[in-house]
Coordinates of N, CA and C in Angstrom, one line a residue:
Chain A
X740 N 27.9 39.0 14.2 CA 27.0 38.6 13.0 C 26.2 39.9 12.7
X741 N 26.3 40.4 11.2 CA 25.6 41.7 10.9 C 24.2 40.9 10.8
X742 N 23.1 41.8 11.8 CA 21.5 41.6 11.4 C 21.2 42.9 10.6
X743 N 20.1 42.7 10.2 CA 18.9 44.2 9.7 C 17.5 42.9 10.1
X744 N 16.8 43.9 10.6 CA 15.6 43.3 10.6 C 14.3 44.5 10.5
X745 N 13.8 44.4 9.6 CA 12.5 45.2 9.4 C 11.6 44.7 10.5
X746 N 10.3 45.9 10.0 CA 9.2 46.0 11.1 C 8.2 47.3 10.8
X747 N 7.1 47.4 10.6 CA 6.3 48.2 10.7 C 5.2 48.1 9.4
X748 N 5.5 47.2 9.1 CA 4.4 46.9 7.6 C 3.0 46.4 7.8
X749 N 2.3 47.3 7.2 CA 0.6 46.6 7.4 C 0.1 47.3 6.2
X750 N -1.3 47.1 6.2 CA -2.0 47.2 5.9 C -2.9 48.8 5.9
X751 N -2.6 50.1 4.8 CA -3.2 51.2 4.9 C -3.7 51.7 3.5
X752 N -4.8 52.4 3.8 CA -5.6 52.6 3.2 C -4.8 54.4 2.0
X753 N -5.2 54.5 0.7 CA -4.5 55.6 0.1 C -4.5 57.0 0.7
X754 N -3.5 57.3 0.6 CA -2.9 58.6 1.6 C -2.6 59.1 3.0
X755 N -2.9 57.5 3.8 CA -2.3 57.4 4.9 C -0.7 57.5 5.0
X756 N -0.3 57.3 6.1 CA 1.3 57.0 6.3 C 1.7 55.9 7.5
X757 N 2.8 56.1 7.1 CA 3.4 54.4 7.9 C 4.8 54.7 7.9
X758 N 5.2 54.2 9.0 CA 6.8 54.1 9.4 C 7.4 52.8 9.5
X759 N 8.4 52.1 8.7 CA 9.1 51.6 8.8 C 10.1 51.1 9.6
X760 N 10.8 50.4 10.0 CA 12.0 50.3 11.4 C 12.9 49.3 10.6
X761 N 14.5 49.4 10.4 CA 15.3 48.3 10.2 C 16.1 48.5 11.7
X762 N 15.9 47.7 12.2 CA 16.9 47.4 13.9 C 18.2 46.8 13.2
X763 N 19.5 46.9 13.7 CA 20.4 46.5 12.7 C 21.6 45.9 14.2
X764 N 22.4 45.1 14.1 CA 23.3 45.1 14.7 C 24.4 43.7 14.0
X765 N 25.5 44.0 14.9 CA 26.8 43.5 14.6 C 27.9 44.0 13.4
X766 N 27.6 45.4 13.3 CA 28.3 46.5 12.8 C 28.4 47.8 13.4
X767 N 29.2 48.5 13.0 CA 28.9 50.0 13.3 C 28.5 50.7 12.3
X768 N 27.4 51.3 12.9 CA 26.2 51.7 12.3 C 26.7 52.9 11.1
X769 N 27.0 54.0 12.0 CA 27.2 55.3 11.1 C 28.6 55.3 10.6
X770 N 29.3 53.8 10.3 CA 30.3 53.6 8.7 C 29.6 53.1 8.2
X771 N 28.3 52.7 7.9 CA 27.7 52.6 6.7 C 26.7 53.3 5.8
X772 N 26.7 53.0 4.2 CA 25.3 53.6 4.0 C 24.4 52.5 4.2
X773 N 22.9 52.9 4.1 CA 21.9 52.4 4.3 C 21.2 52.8 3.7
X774 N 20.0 51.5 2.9 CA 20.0 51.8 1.6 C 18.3 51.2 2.0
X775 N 17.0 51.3 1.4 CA 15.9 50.9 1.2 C 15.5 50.6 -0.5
X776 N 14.9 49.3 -0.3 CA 14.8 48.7 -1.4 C 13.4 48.2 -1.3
X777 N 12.8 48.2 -2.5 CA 11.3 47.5 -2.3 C 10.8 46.1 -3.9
X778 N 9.8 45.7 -3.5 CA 9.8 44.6 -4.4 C 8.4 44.4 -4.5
X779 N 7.7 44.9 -5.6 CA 6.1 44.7 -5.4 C 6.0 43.5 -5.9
X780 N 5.0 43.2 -5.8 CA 4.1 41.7 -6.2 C 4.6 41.3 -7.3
X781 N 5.7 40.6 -7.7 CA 6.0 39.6 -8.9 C 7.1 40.7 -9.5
X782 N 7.6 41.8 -9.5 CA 8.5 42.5 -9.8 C 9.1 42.9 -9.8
X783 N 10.7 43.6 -10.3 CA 12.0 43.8 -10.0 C 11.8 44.2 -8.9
X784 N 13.2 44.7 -8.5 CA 13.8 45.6 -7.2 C 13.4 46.6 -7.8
X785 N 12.8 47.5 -6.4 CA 13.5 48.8 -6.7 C 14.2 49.9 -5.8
X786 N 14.9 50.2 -5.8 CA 16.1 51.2 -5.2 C 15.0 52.4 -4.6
X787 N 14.7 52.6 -3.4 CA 13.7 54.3 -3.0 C 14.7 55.3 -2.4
X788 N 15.9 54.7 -1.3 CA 16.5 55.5 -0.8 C 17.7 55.3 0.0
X789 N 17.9 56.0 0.4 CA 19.8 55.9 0.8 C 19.9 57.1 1.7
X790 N 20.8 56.4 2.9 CA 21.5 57.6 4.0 C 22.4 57.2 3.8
X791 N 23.8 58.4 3.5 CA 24.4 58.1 3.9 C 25.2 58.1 5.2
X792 N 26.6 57.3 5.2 CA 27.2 57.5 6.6 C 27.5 58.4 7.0
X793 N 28.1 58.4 8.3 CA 28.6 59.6 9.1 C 29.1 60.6 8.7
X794 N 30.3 59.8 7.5 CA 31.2 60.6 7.2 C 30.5 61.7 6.1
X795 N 29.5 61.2 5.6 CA 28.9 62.3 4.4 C 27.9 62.7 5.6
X796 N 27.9 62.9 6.3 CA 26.6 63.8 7.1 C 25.6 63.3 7.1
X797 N 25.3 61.5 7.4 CA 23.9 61.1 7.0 C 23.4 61.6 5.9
X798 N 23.6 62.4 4.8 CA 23.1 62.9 3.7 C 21.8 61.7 3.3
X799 N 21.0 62.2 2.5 CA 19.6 60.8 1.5 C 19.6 62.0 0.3
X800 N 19.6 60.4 0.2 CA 18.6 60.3 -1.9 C 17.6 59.8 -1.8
X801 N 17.1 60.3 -2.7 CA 15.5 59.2 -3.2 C 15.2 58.9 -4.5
X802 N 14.1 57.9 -4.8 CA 13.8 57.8 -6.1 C 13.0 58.5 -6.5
X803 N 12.8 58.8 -7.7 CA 11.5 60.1 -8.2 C 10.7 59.5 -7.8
X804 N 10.1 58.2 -7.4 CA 9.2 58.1 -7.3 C 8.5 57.9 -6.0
X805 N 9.1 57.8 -5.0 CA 9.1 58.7 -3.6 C 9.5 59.9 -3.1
X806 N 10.3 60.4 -3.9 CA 11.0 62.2 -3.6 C 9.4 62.9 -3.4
X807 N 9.8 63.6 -2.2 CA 9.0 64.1 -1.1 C 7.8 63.5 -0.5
X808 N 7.4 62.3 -1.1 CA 6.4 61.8 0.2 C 7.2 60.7 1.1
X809 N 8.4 60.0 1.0 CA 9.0 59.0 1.9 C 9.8 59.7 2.2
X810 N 10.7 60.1 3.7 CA 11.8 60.2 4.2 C 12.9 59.3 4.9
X811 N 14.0 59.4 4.3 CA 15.3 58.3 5.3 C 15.5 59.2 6.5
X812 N 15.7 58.1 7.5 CA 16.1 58.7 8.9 C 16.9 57.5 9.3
X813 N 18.0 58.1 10.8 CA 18.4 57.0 11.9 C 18.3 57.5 13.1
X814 N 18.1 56.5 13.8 CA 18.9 56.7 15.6 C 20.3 56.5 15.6
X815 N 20.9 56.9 15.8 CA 22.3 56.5 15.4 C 22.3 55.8 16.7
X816 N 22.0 56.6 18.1 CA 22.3 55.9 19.5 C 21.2 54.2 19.3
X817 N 20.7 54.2 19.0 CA 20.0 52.7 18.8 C 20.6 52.0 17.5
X818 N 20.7 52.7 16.6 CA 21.5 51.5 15.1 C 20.0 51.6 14.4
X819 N 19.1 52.3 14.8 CA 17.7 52.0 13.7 C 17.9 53.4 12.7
X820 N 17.3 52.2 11.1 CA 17.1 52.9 10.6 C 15.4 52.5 9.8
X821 N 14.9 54.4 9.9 CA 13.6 54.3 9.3 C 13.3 55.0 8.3
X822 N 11.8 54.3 7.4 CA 11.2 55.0 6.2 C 10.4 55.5 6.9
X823 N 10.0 56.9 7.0 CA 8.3 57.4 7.2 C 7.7 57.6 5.5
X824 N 6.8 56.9 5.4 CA 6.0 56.6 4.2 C 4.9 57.7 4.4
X825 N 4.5 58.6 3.3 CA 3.6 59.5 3.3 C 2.6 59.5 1.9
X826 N 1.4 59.9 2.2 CA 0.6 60.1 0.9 C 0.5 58.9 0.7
X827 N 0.3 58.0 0.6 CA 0.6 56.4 0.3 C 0.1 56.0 -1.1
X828 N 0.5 55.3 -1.7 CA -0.4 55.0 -3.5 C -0.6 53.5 -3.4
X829 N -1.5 52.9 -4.1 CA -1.7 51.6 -4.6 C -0.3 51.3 -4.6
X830 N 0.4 51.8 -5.8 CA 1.7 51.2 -6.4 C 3.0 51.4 -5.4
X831 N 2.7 51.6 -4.2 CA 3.7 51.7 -2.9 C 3.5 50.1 -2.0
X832 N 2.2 49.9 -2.5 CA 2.3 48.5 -2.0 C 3.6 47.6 -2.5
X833 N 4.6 46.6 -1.5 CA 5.9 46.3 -1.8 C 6.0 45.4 -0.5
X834 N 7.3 44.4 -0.7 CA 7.7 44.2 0.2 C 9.2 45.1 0.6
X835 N 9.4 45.5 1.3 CA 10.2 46.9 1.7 C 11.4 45.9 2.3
X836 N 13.0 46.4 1.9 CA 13.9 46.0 2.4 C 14.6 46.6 2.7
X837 N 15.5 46.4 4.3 CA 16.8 47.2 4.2 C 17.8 46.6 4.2
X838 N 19.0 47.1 3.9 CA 20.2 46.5 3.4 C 21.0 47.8 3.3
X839 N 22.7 47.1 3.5 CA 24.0 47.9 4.3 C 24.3 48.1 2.8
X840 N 25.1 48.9 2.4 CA 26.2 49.5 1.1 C 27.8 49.7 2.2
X841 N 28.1 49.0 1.9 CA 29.9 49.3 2.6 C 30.0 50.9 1.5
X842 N 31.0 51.6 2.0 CA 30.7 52.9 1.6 C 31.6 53.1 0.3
X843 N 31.3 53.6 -0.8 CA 32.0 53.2 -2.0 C 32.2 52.5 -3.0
X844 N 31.1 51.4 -2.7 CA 30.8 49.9 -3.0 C 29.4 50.3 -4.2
X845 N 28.7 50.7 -3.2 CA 27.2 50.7 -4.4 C 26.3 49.5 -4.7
X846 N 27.2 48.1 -3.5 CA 26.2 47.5 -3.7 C 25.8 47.3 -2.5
X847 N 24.6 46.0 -2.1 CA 24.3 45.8 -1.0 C 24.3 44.8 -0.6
X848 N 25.5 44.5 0.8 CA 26.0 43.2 0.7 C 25.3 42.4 2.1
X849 N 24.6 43.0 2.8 CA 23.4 42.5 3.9 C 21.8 43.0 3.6
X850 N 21.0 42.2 3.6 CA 19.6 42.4 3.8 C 19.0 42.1 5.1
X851 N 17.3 42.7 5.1 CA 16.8 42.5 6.3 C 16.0 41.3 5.4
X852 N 15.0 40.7 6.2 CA 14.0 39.6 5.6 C 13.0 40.5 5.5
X853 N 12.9 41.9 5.3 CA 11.4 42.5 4.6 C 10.1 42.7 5.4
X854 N 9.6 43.8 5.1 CA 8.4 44.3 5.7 C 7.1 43.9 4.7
X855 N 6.1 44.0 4.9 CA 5.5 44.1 3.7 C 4.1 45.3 4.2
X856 N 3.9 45.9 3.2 CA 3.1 47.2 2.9 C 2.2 46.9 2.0
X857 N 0.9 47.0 2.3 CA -0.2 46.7 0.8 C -0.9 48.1 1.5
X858 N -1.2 49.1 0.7 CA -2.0 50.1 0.5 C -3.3 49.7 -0.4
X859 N -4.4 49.8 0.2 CA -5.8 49.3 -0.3 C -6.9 50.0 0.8
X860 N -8.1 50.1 0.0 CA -8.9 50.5 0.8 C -9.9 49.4 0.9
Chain B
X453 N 18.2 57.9 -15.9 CA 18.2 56.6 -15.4 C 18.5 55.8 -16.0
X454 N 19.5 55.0 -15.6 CA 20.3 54.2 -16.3 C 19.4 52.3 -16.3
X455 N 18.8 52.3 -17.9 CA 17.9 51.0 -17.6 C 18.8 49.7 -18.0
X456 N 18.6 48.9 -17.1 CA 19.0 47.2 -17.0 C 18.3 46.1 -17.9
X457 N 18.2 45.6 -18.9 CA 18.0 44.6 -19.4 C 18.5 43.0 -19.3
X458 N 17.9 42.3 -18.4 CA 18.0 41.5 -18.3 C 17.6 40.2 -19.6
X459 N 18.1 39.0 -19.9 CA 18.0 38.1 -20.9 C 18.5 36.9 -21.0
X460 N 17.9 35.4 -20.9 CA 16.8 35.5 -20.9 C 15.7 36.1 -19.4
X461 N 14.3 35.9 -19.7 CA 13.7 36.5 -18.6 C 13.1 34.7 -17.4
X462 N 13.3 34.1 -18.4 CA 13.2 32.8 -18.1 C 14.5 31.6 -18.7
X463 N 15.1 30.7 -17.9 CA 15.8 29.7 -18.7 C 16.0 28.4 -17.6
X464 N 15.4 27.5 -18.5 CA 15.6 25.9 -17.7 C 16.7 25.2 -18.2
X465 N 17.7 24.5 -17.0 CA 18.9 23.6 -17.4 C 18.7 22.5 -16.7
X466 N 19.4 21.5 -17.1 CA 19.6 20.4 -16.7 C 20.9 20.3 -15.8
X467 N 20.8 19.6 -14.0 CA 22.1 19.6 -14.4 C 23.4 19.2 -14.5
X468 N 24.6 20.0 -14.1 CA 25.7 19.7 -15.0 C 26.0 20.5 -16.4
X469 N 25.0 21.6 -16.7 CA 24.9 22.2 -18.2 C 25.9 23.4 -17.7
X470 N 25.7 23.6 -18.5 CA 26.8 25.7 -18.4 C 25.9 26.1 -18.8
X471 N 25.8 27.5 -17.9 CA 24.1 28.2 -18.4 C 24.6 30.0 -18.2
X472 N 24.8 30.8 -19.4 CA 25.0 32.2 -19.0 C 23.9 33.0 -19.2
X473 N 23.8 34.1 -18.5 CA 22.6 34.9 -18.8 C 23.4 36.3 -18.6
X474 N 22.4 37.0 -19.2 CA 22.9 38.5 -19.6 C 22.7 39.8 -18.9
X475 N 23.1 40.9 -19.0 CA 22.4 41.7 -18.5 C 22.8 43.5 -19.2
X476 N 22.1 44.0 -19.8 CA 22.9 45.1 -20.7 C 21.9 46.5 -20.2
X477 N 22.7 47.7 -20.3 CA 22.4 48.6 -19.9 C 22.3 49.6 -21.2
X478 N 21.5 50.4 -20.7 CA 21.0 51.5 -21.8 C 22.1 52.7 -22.1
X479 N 23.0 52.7 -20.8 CA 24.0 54.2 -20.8 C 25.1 53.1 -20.3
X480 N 26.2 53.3 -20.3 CA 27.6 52.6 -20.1 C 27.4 52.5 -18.6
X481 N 28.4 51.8 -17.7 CA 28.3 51.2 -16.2 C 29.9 50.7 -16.2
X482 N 30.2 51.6 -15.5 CA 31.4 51.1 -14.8 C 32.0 49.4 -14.2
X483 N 32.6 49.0 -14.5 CA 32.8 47.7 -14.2 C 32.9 47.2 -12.5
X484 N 33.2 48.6 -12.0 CA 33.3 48.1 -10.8 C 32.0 48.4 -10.3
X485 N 30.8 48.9 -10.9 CA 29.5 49.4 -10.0 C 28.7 48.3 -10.5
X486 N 28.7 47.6 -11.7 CA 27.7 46.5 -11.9 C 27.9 45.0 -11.0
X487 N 26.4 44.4 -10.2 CA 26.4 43.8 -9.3 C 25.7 43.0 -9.3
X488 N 25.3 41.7 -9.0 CA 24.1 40.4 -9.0 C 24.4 39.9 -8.2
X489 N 22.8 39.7 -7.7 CA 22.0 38.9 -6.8 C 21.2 37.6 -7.2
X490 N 21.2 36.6 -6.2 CA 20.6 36.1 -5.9 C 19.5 35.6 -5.2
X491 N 17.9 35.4 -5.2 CA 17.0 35.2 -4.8 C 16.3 34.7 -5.3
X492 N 16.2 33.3 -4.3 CA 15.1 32.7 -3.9 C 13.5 32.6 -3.1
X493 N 12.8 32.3 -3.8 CA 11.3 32.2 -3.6 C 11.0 32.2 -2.3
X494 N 10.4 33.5 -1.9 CA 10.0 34.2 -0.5 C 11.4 34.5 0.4
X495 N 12.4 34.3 -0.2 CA 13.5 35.1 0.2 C 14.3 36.1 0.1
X496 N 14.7 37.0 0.7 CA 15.6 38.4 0.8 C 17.0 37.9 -0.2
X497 N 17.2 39.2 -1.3 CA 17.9 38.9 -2.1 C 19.3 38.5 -1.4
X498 N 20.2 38.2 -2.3 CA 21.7 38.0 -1.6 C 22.7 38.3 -2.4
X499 N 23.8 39.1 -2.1 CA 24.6 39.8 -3.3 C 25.5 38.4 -3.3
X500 N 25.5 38.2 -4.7 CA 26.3 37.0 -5.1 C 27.5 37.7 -5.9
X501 N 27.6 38.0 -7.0 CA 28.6 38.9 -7.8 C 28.7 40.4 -7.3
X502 N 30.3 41.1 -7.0 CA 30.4 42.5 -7.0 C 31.2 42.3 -7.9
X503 N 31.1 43.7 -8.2 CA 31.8 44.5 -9.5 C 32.7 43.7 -10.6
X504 N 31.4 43.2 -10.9 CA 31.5 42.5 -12.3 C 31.8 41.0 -12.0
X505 N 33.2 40.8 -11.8 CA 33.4 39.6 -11.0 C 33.8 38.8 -10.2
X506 N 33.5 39.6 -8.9 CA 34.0 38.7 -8.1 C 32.4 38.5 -6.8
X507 N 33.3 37.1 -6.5 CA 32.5 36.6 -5.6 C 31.7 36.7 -4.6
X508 N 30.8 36.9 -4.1 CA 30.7 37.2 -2.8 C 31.2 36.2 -1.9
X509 N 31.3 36.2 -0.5 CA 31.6 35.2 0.3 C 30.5 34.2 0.5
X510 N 31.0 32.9 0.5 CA 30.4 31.7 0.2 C 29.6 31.2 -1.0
X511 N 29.7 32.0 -2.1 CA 29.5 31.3 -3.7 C 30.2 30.9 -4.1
X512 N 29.6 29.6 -4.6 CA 30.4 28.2 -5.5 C 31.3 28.8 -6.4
X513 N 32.3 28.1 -6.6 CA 33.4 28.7 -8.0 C 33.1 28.5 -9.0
X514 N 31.6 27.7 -9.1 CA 30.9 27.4 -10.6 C 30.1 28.6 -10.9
X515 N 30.7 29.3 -10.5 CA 29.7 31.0 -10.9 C 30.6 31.7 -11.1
X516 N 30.7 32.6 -12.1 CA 31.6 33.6 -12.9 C 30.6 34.8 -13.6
X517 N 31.2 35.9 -13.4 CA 31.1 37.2 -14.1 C 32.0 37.8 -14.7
X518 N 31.5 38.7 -16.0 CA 31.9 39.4 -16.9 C 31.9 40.2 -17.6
X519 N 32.1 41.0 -18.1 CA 31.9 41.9 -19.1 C 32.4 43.7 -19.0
X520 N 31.6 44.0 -19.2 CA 32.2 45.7 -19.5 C 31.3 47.1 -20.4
X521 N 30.8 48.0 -20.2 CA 30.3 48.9 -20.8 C 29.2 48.7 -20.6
X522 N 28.3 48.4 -21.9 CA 27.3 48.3 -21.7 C 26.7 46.4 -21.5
X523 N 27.6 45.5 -21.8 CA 26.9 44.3 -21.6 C 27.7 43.4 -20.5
X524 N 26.9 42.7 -19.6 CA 27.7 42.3 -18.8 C 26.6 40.5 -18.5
X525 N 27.8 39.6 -17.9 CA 27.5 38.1 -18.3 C 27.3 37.8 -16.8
X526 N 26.4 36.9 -16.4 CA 26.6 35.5 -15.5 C 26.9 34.5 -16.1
X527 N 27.7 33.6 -15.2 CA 28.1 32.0 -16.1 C 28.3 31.2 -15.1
X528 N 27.4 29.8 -15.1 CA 27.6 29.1 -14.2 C 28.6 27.8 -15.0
X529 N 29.3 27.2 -14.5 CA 29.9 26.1 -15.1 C 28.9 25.2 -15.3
X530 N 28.6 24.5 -14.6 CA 28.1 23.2 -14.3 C 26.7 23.4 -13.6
X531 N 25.3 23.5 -13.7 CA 24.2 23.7 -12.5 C 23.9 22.8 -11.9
X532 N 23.7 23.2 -10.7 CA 23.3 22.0 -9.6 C 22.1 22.5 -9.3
X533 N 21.0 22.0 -8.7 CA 19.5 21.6 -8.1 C 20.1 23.2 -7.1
X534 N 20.5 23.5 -6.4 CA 20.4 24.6 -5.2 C 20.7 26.2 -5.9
X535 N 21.0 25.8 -7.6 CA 21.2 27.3 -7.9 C 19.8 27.7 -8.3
X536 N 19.0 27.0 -8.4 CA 17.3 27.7 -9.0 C 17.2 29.2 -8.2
X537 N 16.8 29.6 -8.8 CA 16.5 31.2 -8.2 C 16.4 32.1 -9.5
X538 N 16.0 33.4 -9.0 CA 16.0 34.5 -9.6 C 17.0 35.6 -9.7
X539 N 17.9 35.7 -10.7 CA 19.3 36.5 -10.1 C 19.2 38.2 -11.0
X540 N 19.6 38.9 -10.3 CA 19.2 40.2 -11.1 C 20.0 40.9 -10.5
X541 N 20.7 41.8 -11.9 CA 22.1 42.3 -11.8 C 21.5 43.9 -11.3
X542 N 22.3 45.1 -11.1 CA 22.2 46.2 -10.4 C 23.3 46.9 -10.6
X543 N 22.7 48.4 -10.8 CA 24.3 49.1 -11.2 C 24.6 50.3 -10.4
X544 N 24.9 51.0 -10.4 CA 25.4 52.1 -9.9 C 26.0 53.3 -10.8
X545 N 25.6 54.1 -11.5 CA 26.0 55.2 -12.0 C 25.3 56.9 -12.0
X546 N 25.8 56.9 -10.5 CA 24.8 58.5 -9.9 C 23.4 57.6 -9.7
X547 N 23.2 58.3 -8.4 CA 21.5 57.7 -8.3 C 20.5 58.2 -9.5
X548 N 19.8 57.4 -9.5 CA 19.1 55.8 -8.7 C 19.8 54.8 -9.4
X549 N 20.3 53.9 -8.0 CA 20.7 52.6 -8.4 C 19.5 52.4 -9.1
X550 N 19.8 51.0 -10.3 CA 18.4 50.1 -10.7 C 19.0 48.9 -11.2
X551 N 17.6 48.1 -10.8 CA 17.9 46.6 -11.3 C 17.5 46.2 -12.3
X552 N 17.9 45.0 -12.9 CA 17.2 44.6 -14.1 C 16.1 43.6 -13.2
X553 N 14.9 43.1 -14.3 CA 14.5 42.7 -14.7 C 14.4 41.4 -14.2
X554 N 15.7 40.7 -14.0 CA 15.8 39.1 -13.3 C 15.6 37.9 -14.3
X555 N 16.6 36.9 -14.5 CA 16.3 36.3 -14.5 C 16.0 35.2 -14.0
X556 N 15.0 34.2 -13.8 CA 14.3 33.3 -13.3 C 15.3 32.0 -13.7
X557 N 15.7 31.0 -13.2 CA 16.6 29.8 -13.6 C 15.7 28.7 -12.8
X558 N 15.3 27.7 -14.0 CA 14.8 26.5 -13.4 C 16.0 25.6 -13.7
X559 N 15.6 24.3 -13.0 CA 16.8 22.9 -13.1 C 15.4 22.2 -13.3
X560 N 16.0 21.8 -14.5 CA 15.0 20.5 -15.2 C 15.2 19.3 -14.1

């Protein structure tokens, strides 16, 4: 049975940082991509970032609107995959998702049940 | 960046109705990268439609997708009480993926 399960969401204050954790099992990890999704208070998805698989070198994207303060990472030997969240903004407040992209696909056909992140002082 | 318009943003059925809702993009989308989801209230989305239309595993066969370029359809046959949710299509053409908008589906 494929899981994702998030972890690491609280409560920080603007320009802190925070790390994220998706623990993932009942797949093999580095055939997939892995993809971070977030969902603020009453509003669309939105797409922040992507590793890819093994076969592309773990390679990441981001959205402009995290490119250079959040970074994608894995353990490959554990199956975790994480966000380190930096500089933090009001508008980063979200509930944070991960979820698998079968490779070539582009969409995302497992989720985790979500972290949640409020930046506030 | 390729923007999603979803339409309507809201729609109530009774059911048993046929209920389609829309979803149109600003730059053209490959038929095989446009995608909808399903989510329900305090729940983690769930890919219902890939590339355009087909099913994901375990959605009713009263749910169909369609379309092409820039406008692409959901279509339920018939709604039942367990389809309420928020479904919001997603595309893929060079990052950043993005989603539309959602629409929201009540059952009268």
């Amino acid at each position: 049975e494929v899981k994702l399960v998030e972890s690491g969401g609280g409560l920080v204050q603007p320009g802190g940082s925070l790390r994220l954790s998706c623990a993932t099992s009942g797949f093999t990890f580095s055939d997939f991509y892995m993809e971070w999704v977030r969902q603020p208070p009453g509003k669309r998805l939105e797409w922040i970032a992507a590793s890819r698989n093994k076969a592309n070198d773990y390679t990441t994207e981001y959205s402009a609107s995290v490119k250079g303060r959040f970074i994608v990472s894995r353990d490959t030997s554990q199956s975790i995959l994480y966000l380190q969240m930096n500089a933090l903004r009001a508008e980063d407040t979200a509930i944070y998702y991960c979820a698998r992209a079968p490779t070539g696909t582009h969409y995302f056909d497992y989720w985790g049940q979500g972290t949640t992140l409020t930046v506030s002082s | 960046e390729n923007v999603l318009t979803q339409s309507p943003a809201i729609m109530s059925a009774s059911p048993g109705e046929k209920v389609t809702m829309t979803c149109r993009a600003s730059s053209s989308v490959s038929s095989s990268y446009l995608h909808w989801y399903q989510q329900k209230s305090g729940a983690s989305p769930k890919l219902w439609i890939y590339s355009t239309s087909n099913l994901a595993s375990g959605v009713p066969a009263r749910f169909s997708g369609s379309g092409s370029g820039t406008s692409y359809s959901l279509t339920i046959s018939s709604v039942e009480a367990e389809d309420a949710a928020t479904y919001y299509c997603q595309q893929y053409s060079g990052y950043p993926h993005t989603f539309g908008g959602g629409t929201k589906l009540e059952i009268k």
